[in-house]
Short mmCIF file of C-alpha atoms in Angstrom, two decimals:
data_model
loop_
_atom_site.label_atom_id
_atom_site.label_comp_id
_atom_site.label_asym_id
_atom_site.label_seq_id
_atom_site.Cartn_x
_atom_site.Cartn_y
_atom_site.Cartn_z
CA UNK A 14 0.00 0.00 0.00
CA UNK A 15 1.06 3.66 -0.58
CA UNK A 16 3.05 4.95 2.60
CA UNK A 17 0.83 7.01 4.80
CA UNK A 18 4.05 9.56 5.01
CA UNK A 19 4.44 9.62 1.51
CA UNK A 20 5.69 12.99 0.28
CA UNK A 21 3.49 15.52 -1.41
CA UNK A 22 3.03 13.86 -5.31
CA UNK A 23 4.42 16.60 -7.55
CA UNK A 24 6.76 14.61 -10.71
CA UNK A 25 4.56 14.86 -13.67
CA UNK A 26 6.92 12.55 -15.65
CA UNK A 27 8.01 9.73 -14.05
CA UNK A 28 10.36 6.86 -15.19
CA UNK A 29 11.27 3.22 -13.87
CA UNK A 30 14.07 1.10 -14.79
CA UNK A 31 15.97 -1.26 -12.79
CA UNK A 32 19.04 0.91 -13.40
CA UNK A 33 19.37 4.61 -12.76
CA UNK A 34 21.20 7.24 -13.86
CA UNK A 35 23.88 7.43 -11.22
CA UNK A 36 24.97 4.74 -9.14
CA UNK A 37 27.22 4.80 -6.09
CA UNK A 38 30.62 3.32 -4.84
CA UNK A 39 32.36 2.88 -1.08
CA UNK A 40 35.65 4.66 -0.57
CA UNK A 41 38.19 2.35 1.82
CA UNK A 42 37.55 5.80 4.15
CA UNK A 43 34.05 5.05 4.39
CA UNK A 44 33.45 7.84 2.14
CA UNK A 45 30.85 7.74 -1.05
CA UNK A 46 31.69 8.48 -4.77
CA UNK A 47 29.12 9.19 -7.27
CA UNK A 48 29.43 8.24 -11.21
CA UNK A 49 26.37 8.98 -13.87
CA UNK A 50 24.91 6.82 -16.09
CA UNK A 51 24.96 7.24 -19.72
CA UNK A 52 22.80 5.88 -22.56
CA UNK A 53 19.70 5.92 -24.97
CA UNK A 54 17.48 6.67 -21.77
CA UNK A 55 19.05 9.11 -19.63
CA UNK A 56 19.87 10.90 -22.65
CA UNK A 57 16.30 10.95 -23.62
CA UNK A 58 15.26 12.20 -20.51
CA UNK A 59 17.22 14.90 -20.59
CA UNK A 60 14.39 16.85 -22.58
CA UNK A 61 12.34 16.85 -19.69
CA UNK A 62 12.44 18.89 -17.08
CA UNK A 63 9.45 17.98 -14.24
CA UNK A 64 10.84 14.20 -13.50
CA UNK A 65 11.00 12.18 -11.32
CA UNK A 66 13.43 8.70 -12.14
CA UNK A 67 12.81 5.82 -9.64
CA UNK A 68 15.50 2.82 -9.84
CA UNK A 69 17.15 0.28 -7.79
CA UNK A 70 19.44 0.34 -5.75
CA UNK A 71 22.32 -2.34 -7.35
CA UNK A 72 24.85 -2.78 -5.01
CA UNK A 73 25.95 -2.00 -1.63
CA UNK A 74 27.22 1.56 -2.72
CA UNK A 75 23.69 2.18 -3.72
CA UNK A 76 22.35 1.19 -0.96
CA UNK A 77 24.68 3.03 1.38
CA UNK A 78 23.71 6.19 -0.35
CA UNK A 79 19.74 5.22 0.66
CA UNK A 80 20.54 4.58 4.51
CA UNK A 81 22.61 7.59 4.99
CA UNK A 82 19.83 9.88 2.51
CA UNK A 83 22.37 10.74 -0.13
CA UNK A 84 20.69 11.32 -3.83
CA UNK A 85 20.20 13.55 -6.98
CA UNK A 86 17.17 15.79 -7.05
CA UNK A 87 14.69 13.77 -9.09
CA UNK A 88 16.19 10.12 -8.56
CA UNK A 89 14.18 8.10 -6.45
CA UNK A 90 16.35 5.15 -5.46
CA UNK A 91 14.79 1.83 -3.86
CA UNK A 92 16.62 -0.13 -1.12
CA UNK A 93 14.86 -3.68 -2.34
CA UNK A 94 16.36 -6.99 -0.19
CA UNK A 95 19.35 -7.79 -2.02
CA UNK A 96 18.82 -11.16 -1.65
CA UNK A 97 15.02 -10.50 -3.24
CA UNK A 98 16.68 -8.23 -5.60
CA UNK A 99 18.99 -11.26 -6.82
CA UNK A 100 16.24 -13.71 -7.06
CA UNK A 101 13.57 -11.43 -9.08
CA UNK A 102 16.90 -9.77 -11.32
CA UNK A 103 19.28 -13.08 -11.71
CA UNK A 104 16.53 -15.78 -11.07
CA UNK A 105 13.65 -14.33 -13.14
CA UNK A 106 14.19 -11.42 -15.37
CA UNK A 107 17.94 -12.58 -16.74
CA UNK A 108 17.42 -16.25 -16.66
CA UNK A 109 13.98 -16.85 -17.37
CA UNK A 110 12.61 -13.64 -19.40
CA UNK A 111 15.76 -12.93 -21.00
CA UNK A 112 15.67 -16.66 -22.10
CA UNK A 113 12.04 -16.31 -23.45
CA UNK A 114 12.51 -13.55 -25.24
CA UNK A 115 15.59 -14.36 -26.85
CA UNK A 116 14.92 -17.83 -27.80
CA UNK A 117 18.13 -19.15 -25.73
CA UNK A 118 16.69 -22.40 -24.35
CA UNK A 119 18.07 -25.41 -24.87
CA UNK A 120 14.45 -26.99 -24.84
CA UNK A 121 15.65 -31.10 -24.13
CA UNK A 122 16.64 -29.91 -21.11
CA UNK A 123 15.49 -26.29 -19.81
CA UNK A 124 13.78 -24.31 -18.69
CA UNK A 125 12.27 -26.64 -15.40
CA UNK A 126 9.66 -24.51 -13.80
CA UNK A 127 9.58 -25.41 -10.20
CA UNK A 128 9.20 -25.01 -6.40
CA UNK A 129 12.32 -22.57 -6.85
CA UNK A 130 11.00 -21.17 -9.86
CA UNK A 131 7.40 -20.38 -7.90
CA UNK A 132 10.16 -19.22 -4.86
CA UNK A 133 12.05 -16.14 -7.42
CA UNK A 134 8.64 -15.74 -8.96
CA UNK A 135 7.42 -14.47 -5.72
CA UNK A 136 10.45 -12.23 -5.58
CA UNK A 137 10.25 -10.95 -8.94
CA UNK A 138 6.39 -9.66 -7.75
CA UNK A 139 7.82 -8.10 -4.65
CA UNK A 140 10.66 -6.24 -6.73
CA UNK A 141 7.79 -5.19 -9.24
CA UNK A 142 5.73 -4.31 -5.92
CA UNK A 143 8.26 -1.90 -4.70
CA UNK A 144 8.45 -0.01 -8.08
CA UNK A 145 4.27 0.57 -8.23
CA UNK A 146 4.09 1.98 -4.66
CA UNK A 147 7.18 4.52 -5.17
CA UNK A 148 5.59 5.47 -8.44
CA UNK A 149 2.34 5.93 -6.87
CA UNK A 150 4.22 7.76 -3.92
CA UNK A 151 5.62 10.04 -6.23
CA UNK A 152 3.32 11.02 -9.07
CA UNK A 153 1.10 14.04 -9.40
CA UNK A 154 -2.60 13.90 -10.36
CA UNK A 155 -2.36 12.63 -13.83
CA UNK A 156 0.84 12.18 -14.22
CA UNK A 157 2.82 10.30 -17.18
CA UNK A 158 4.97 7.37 -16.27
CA UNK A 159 6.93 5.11 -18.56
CA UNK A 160 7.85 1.93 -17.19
CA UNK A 161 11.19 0.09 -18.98
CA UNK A 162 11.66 -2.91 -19.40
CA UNK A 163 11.03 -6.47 -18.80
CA UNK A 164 12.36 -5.97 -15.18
CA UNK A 165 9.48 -4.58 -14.44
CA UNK A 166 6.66 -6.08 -16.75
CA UNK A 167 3.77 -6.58 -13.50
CA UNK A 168 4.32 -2.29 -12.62
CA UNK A 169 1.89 -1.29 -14.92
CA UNK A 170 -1.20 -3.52 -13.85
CA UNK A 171 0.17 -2.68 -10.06
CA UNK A 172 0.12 0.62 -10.22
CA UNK A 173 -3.24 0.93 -12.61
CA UNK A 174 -4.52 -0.58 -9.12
CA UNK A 175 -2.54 2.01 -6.65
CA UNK A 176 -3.50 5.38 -9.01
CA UNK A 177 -5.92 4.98 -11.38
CA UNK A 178 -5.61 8.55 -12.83
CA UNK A 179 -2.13 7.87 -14.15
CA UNK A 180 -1.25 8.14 -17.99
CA UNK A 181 1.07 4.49 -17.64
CA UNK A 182 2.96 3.73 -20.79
CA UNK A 183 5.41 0.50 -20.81
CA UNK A 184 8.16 -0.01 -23.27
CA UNK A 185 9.93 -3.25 -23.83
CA UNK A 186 13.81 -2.65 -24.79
CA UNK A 187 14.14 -6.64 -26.01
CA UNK A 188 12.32 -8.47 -28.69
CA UNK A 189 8.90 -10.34 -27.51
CA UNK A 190 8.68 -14.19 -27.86
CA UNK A 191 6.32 -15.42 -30.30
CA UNK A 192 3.48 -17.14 -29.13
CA UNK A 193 4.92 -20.74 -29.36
CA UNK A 194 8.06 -19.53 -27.27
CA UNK A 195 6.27 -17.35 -25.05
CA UNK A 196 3.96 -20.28 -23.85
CA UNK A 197 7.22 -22.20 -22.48
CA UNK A 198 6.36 -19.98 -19.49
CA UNK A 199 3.57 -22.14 -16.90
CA UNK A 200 0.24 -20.69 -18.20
CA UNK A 201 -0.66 -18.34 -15.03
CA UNK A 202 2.81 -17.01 -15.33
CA UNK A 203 2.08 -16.70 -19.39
CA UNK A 204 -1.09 -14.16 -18.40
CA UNK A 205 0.21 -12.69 -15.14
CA UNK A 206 2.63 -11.26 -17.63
CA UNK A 207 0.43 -9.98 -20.08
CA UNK A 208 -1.85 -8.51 -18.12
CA UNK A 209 1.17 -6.44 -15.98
CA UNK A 210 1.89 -4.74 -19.43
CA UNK A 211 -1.78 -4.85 -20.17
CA UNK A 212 -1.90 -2.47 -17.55
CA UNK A 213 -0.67 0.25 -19.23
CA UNK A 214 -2.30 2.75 -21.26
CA UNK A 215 0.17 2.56 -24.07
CA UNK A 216 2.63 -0.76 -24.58
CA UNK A 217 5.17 0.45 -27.20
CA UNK A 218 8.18 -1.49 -28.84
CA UNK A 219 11.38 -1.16 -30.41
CA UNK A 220 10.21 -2.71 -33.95
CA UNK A 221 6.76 -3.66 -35.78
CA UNK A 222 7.79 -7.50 -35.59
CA UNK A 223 7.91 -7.37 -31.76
CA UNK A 224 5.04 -5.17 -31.41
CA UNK A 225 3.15 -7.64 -33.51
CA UNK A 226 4.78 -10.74 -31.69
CA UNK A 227 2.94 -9.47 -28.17
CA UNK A 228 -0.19 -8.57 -29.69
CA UNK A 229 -0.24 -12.21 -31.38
CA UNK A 230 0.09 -13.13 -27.56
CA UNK A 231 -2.23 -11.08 -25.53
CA UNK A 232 -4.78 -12.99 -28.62
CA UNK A 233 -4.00 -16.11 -28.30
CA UNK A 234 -3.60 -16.33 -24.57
CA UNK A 235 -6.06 -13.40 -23.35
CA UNK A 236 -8.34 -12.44 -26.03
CA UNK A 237 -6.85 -9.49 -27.24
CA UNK A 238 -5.09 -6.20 -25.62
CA UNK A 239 -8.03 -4.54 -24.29
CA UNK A 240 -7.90 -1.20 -23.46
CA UNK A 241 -4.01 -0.64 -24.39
CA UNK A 242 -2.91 0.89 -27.40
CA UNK A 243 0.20 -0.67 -29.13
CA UNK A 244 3.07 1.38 -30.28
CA UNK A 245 6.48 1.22 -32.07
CA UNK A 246 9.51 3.77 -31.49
CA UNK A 247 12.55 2.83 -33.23
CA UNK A 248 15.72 4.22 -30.85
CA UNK A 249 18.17 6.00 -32.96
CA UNK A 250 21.58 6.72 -32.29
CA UNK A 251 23.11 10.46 -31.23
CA UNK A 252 24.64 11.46 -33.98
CA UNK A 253 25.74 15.02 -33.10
CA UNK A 254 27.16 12.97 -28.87
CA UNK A 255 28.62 10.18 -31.28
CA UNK A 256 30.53 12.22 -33.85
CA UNK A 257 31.84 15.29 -31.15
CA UNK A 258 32.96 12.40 -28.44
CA UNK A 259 34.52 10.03 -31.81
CA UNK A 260 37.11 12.63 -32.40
CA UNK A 261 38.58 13.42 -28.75
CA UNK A 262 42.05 12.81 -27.50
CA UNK A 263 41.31 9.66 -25.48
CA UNK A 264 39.83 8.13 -28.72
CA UNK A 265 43.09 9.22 -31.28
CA UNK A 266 44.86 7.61 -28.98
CA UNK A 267 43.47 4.16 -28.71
CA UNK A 268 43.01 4.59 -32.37
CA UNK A 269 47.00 4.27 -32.99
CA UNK A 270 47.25 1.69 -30.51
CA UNK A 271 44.54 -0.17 -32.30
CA UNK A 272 45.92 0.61 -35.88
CA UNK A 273 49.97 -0.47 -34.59
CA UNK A 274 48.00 -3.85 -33.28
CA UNK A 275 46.55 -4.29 -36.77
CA UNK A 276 49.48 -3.23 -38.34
CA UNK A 277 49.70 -1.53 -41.87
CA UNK A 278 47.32 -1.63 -44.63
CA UNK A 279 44.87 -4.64 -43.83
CA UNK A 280 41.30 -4.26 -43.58
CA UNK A 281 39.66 -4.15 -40.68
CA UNK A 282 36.04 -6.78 -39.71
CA UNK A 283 34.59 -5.12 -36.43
CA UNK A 284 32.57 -6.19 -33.29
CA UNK A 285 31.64 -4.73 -30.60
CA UNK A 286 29.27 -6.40 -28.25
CA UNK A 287 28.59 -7.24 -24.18
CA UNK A 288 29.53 -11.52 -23.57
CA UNK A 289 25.66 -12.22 -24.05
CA UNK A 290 24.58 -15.52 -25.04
CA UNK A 291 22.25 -13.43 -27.66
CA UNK A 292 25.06 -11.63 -29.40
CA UNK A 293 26.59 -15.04 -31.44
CA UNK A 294 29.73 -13.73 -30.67
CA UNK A 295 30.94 -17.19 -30.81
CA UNK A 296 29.81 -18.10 -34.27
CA UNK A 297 30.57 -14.96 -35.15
CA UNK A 298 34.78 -15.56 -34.76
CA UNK A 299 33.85 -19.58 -36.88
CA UNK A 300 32.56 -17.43 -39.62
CA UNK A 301 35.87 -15.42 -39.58
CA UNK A 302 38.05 -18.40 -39.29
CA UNK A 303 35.82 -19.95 -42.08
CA UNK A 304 36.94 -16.95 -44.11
CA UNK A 305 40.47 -17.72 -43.23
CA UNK A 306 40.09 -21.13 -43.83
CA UNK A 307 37.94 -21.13 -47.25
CA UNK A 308 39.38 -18.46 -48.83
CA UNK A 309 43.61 -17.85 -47.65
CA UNK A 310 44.51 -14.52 -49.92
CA UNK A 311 42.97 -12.64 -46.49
CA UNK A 312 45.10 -14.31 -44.32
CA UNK A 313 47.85 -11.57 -43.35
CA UNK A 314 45.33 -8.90 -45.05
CA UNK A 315 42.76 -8.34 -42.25
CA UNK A 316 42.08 -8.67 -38.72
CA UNK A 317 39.46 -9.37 -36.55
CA UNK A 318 38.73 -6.48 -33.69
CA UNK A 319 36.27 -8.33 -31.28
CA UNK A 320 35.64 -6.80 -27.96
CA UNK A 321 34.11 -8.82 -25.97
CA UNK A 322 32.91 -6.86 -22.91
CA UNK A 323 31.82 -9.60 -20.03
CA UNK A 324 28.41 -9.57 -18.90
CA UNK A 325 26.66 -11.12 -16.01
CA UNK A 326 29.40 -12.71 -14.98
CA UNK A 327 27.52 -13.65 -11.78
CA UNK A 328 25.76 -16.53 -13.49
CA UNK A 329 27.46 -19.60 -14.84
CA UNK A 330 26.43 -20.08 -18.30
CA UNK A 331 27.84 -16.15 -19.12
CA UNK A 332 31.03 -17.15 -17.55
CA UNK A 333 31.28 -20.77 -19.86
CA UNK A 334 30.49 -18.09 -22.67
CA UNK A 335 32.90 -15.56 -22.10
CA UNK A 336 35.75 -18.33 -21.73
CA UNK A 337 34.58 -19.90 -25.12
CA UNK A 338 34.81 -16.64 -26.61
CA UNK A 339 38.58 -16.07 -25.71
CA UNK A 340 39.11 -20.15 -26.25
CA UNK A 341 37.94 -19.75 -30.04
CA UNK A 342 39.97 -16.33 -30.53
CA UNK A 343 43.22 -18.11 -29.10
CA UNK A 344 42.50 -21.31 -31.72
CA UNK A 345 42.16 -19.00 -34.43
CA UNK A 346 45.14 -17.36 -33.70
CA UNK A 347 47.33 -20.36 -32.82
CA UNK A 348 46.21 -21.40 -36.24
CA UNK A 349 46.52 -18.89 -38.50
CA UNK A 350 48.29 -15.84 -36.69
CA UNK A 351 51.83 -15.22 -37.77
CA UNK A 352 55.08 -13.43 -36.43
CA UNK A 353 53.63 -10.36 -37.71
CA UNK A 354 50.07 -10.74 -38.08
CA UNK A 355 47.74 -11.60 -35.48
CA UNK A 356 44.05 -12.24 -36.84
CA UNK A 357 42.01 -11.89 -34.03
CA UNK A 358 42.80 -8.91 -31.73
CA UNK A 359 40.41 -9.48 -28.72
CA UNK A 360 39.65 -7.00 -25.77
CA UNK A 361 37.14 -8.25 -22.91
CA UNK A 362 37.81 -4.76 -20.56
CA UNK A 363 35.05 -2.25 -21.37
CA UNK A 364 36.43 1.18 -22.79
CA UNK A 365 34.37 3.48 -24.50
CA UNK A 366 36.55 5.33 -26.46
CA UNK A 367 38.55 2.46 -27.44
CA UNK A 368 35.10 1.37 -29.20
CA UNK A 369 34.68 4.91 -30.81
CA UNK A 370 38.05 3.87 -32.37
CA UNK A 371 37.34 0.49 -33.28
CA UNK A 372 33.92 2.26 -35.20
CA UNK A 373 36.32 4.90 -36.94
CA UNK A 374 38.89 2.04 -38.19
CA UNK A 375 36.20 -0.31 -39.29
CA UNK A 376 35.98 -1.49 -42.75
CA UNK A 377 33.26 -4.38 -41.90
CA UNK A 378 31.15 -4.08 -39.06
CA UNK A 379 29.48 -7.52 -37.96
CA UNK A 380 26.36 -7.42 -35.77
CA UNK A 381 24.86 -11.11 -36.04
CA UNK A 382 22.70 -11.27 -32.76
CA UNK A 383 20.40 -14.22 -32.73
CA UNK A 384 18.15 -12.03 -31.67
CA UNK A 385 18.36 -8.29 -30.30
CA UNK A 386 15.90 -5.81 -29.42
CA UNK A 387 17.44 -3.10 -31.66
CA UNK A 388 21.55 -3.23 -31.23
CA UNK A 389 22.67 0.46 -31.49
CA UNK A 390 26.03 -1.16 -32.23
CA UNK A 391 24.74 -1.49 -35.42
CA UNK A 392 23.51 1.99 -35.86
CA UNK A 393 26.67 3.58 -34.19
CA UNK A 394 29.16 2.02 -36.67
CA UNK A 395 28.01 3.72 -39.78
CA UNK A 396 27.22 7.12 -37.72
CA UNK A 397 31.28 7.25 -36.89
CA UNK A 398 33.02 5.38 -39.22
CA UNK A 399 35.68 7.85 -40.69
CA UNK A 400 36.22 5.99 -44.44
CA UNK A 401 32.18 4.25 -44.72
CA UNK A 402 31.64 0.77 -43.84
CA UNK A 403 29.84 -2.17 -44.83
CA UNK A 404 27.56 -3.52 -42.37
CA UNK A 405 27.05 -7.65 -41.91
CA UNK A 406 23.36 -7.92 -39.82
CA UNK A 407 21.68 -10.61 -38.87
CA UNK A 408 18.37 -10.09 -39.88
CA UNK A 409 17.35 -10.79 -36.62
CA UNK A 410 18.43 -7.70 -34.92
CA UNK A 411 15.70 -5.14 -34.53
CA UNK A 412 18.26 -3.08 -36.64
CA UNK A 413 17.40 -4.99 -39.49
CA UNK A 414 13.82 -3.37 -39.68
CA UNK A 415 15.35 0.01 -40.21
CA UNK A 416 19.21 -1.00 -41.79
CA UNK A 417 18.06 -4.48 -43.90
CA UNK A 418 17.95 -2.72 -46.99
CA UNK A 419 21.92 -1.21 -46.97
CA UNK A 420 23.46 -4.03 -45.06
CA UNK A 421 24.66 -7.40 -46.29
CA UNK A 422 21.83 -9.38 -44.29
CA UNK A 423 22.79 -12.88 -42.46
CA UNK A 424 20.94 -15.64 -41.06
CA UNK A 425 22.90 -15.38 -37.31
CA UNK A 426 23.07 -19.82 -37.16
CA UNK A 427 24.94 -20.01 -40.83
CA UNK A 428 28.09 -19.41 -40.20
CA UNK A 429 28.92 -20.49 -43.86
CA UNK A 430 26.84 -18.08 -45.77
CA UNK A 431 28.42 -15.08 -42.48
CA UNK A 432 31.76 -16.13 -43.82
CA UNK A 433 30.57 -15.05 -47.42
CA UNK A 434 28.82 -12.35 -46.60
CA UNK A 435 31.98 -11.23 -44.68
CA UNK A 436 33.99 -11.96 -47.93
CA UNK A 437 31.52 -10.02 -49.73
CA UNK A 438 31.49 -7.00 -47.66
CA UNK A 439 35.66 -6.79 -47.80
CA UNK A 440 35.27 -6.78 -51.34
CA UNK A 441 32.59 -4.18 -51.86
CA UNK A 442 33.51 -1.31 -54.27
CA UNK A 443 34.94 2.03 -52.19
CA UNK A 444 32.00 4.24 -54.20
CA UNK A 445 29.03 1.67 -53.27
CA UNK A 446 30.59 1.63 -49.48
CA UNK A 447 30.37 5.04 -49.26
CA UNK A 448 26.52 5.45 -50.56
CA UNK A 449 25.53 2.75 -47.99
CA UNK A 450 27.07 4.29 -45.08
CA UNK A 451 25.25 7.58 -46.23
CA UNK A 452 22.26 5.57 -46.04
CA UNK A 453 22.74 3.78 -43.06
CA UNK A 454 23.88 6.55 -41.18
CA UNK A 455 20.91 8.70 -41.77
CA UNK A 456 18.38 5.77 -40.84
CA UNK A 457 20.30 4.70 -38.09
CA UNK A 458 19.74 8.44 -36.76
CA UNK A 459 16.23 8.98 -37.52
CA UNK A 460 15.03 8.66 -34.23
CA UNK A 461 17.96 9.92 -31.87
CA UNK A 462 17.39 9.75 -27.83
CA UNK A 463 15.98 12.50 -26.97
CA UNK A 464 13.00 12.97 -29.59
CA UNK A 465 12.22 9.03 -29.18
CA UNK A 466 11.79 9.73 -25.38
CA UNK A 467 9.19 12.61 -26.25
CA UNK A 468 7.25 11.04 -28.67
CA UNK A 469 6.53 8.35 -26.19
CA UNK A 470 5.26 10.69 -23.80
CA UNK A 471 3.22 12.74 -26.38
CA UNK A 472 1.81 9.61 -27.58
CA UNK A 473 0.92 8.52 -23.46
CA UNK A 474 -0.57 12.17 -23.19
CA UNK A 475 -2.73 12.10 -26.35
CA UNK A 476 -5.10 9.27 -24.49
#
């Protein structure tokens, strides 16, 4: 229930995510250090002035700050059980959701929805829980508020419960299963789902297909989507933050350490993704050794730039994948690399700028996701690149919707036909490279942060 001290409701634009847009870390003195959050969504918000952000706290900086009431004007930050936390974040929304939506299962065996399943699921509606009450806490009389993610799928139909007079819009920033997936979930789970998005006044998606995908699901499982409008915004990439930050000193100089690693006039095939089992980073480096292997007049002539930034390293199978990733970038290199040429040049520590410079350098980006939301990788490339690039997608990537038609398009599971489309894409004429990037750069940048954050809320507002 809303908190009988709750302060006076005043945001009129409130937004939920599991992560906020600063996030705290103990000194050894005891002491508290603040860092800000970047990306498509903080950017975005930036428009708006009236907010309110409410988040969780993530670690035991964060929740330091809470107990000692340390925080940014408009950031709400929620001290949630970190052992609740863990269940409803690691148990349910990264290994079960994630899974779902993604199409990661290895069905013989998984998923196995039991007691402990039924124990996180309780979690994940306590997490969710926590969210609607702070919202409702917090909001003004008719206020807008856009819940993210698939973190925090049950907030809508919570709060519609807790403050009825609320504009709620929910977006999803991952694909949505389609119905056949989708009903791996147990079938109360299925519709609790559902109807927590169903909740909203507004669900809205990164692409048509996935839009369509949970509207074939609310049908088939519910009926139909009621009262809740269905929308699509396509997050674009900031052109004008990509191209002023591409071209600072921090950047210039990982580009010549990247360029000396290369080593004189090869070509360049470029990746940058997080270790996530969705990215296909693995078949990814067999298409390149494929290359290598099928056709040898590129061995010595270009070089593989994967980073590979590890993610969720706090569950086991992202682990296994991150050491198969540096396993198969070793083999390729123990097979093929020489005294001067080393065909794989792999980086697992994260560092912006070092991945503006890997965008600048690139000659072939390759972006084969089994299956991604959007992947702004795939948008940023072409938006920085300083000689034009050929993109490789897999046309699974929400990218594809908007990039398909100027990229060489992949299925992400044939790593035969990635290895010729990688062929293909070194190959492509410097005037026809140039044309494309033009292309893709200007789709890719339709939509940038900030007016894809507003046109949500206008949408919400217009009822």
């Amino acid at each position: 229930m809303v908190s009988e001290h709750a302060p006076q409701p005043a945001a009129q634009v409130l937004v939920a995510s599991n992560r906020g847009p600063v996030s705290y870390a103990l000194r050894e003195d005891g002491g508290l250090d603040s860092r800000r959050g970047g990306g498509g969504l903080v950017s975005g918000l930036s428009a708006v002035d009236d907010k309110m952000w409410v988040c969780a706290a993530l670690g035991d900086g964060d929740r330091e700050a809470v107990r000692r009431g340390i925080g940014e004007p408009g950031v709400r930050m929620l001290d949630i059980d970190a052992k609740v936390h863990a269940d409803a974040y690691n148990g349910i929304a990264n290994s079960v959701l994630w899974f779902v939506h993604h199409l990661l299962y290895q069905t013989p065996v998984e998923p196995v929805f039991d007691a402990e399943f039924r124990r996180q699921w309780a979690a994940f509606e306590t997490y969710n829980r926590a969210f609607a009450e702070a919202l409702a806490e917090e909001a003004g009389e008719g206020a807008a508020v856009l819940v993210q993610d698939y973190h925090l799928a049950l907030v809508p139909g919570m709060l519609r419960e807790l403050r009825p007079d609320l504009r709620i819009g929910h977006f999803s920033h991952t694909p949505w299963a389609p119905v056949d997936y989708f009903r791996l979930l147990p079938d109360d789970i299925a519709e609790q789902l559902l109807r927590g998005i169903l909740g909203a006044d507004r669900a809205a998606f990164l692409t048509r297909r996935w839009a369509d995908a949970f509207i074939g699901c609310c049908t088939e499982i519910l009926g139909g989507t009621g009262h809740t409008r269905v929308g699509v915004h396509g997050l674009g990439a900031d052109a004008d933050f990509l191209r002023r930050r591409a071209h600072e000193a921090d950047v210039d100089e990982r580009m010549a350490a990247l360029r000396e690693q290369v080593g004189p006039g090869r070509k360049t095939i470029v990746r940058v993704d997080r270790t996530e089992l969705s990215k296909n980073i693995v078949r990814g480096m067999l298409a390149y050794r494929a290359l290598l292997d099928e056709r040898p007049e590129w061995r010595g002539r270009v070089v593989h730039i994967a980073f590979a930034y590890p993610s969720r390293q706090d569950l086991a199978v992202y682990r296994e994948y991150t050491a198969e990733v540096q396993r198969v970038a070793d083999g390729i290199n123990e097979t093929y690399g020489t005294a001067d040429w080393t065909p794989v040049v792999l980086h697992v520590k994260d560092d912006f700028a070092r991945s503006l410079a890997a965008y600048r350098l690139a000659d072939v980006a390759l972006v084969n996701p089994i299956r991604d939301g959007m992947n702004l990788v795939a948008k940023e490339v072409p938006v920085v690149s300083d000689a034009g690039c050929a993109l490789v997608l897999s046309r699974e990537a929400g990218a594809y919707e908007e990039l398909g038609t100027d990229a060489i398009t992949v299925n992400p599971y044939d790593v035969s036909a990635t290895a010729a489309a990688l062929h293909e894409a070194l190959t492509m004429a410097d005037d026809e490279r140039t044309v494309r990037t033009e292309r893709l750069a200007a789709a890719a940048t339709a939509l940038p942060p900030q007016q894809w954050f507003l046109d949500q809320l206008e949408a919400l507002r217009q009822g």
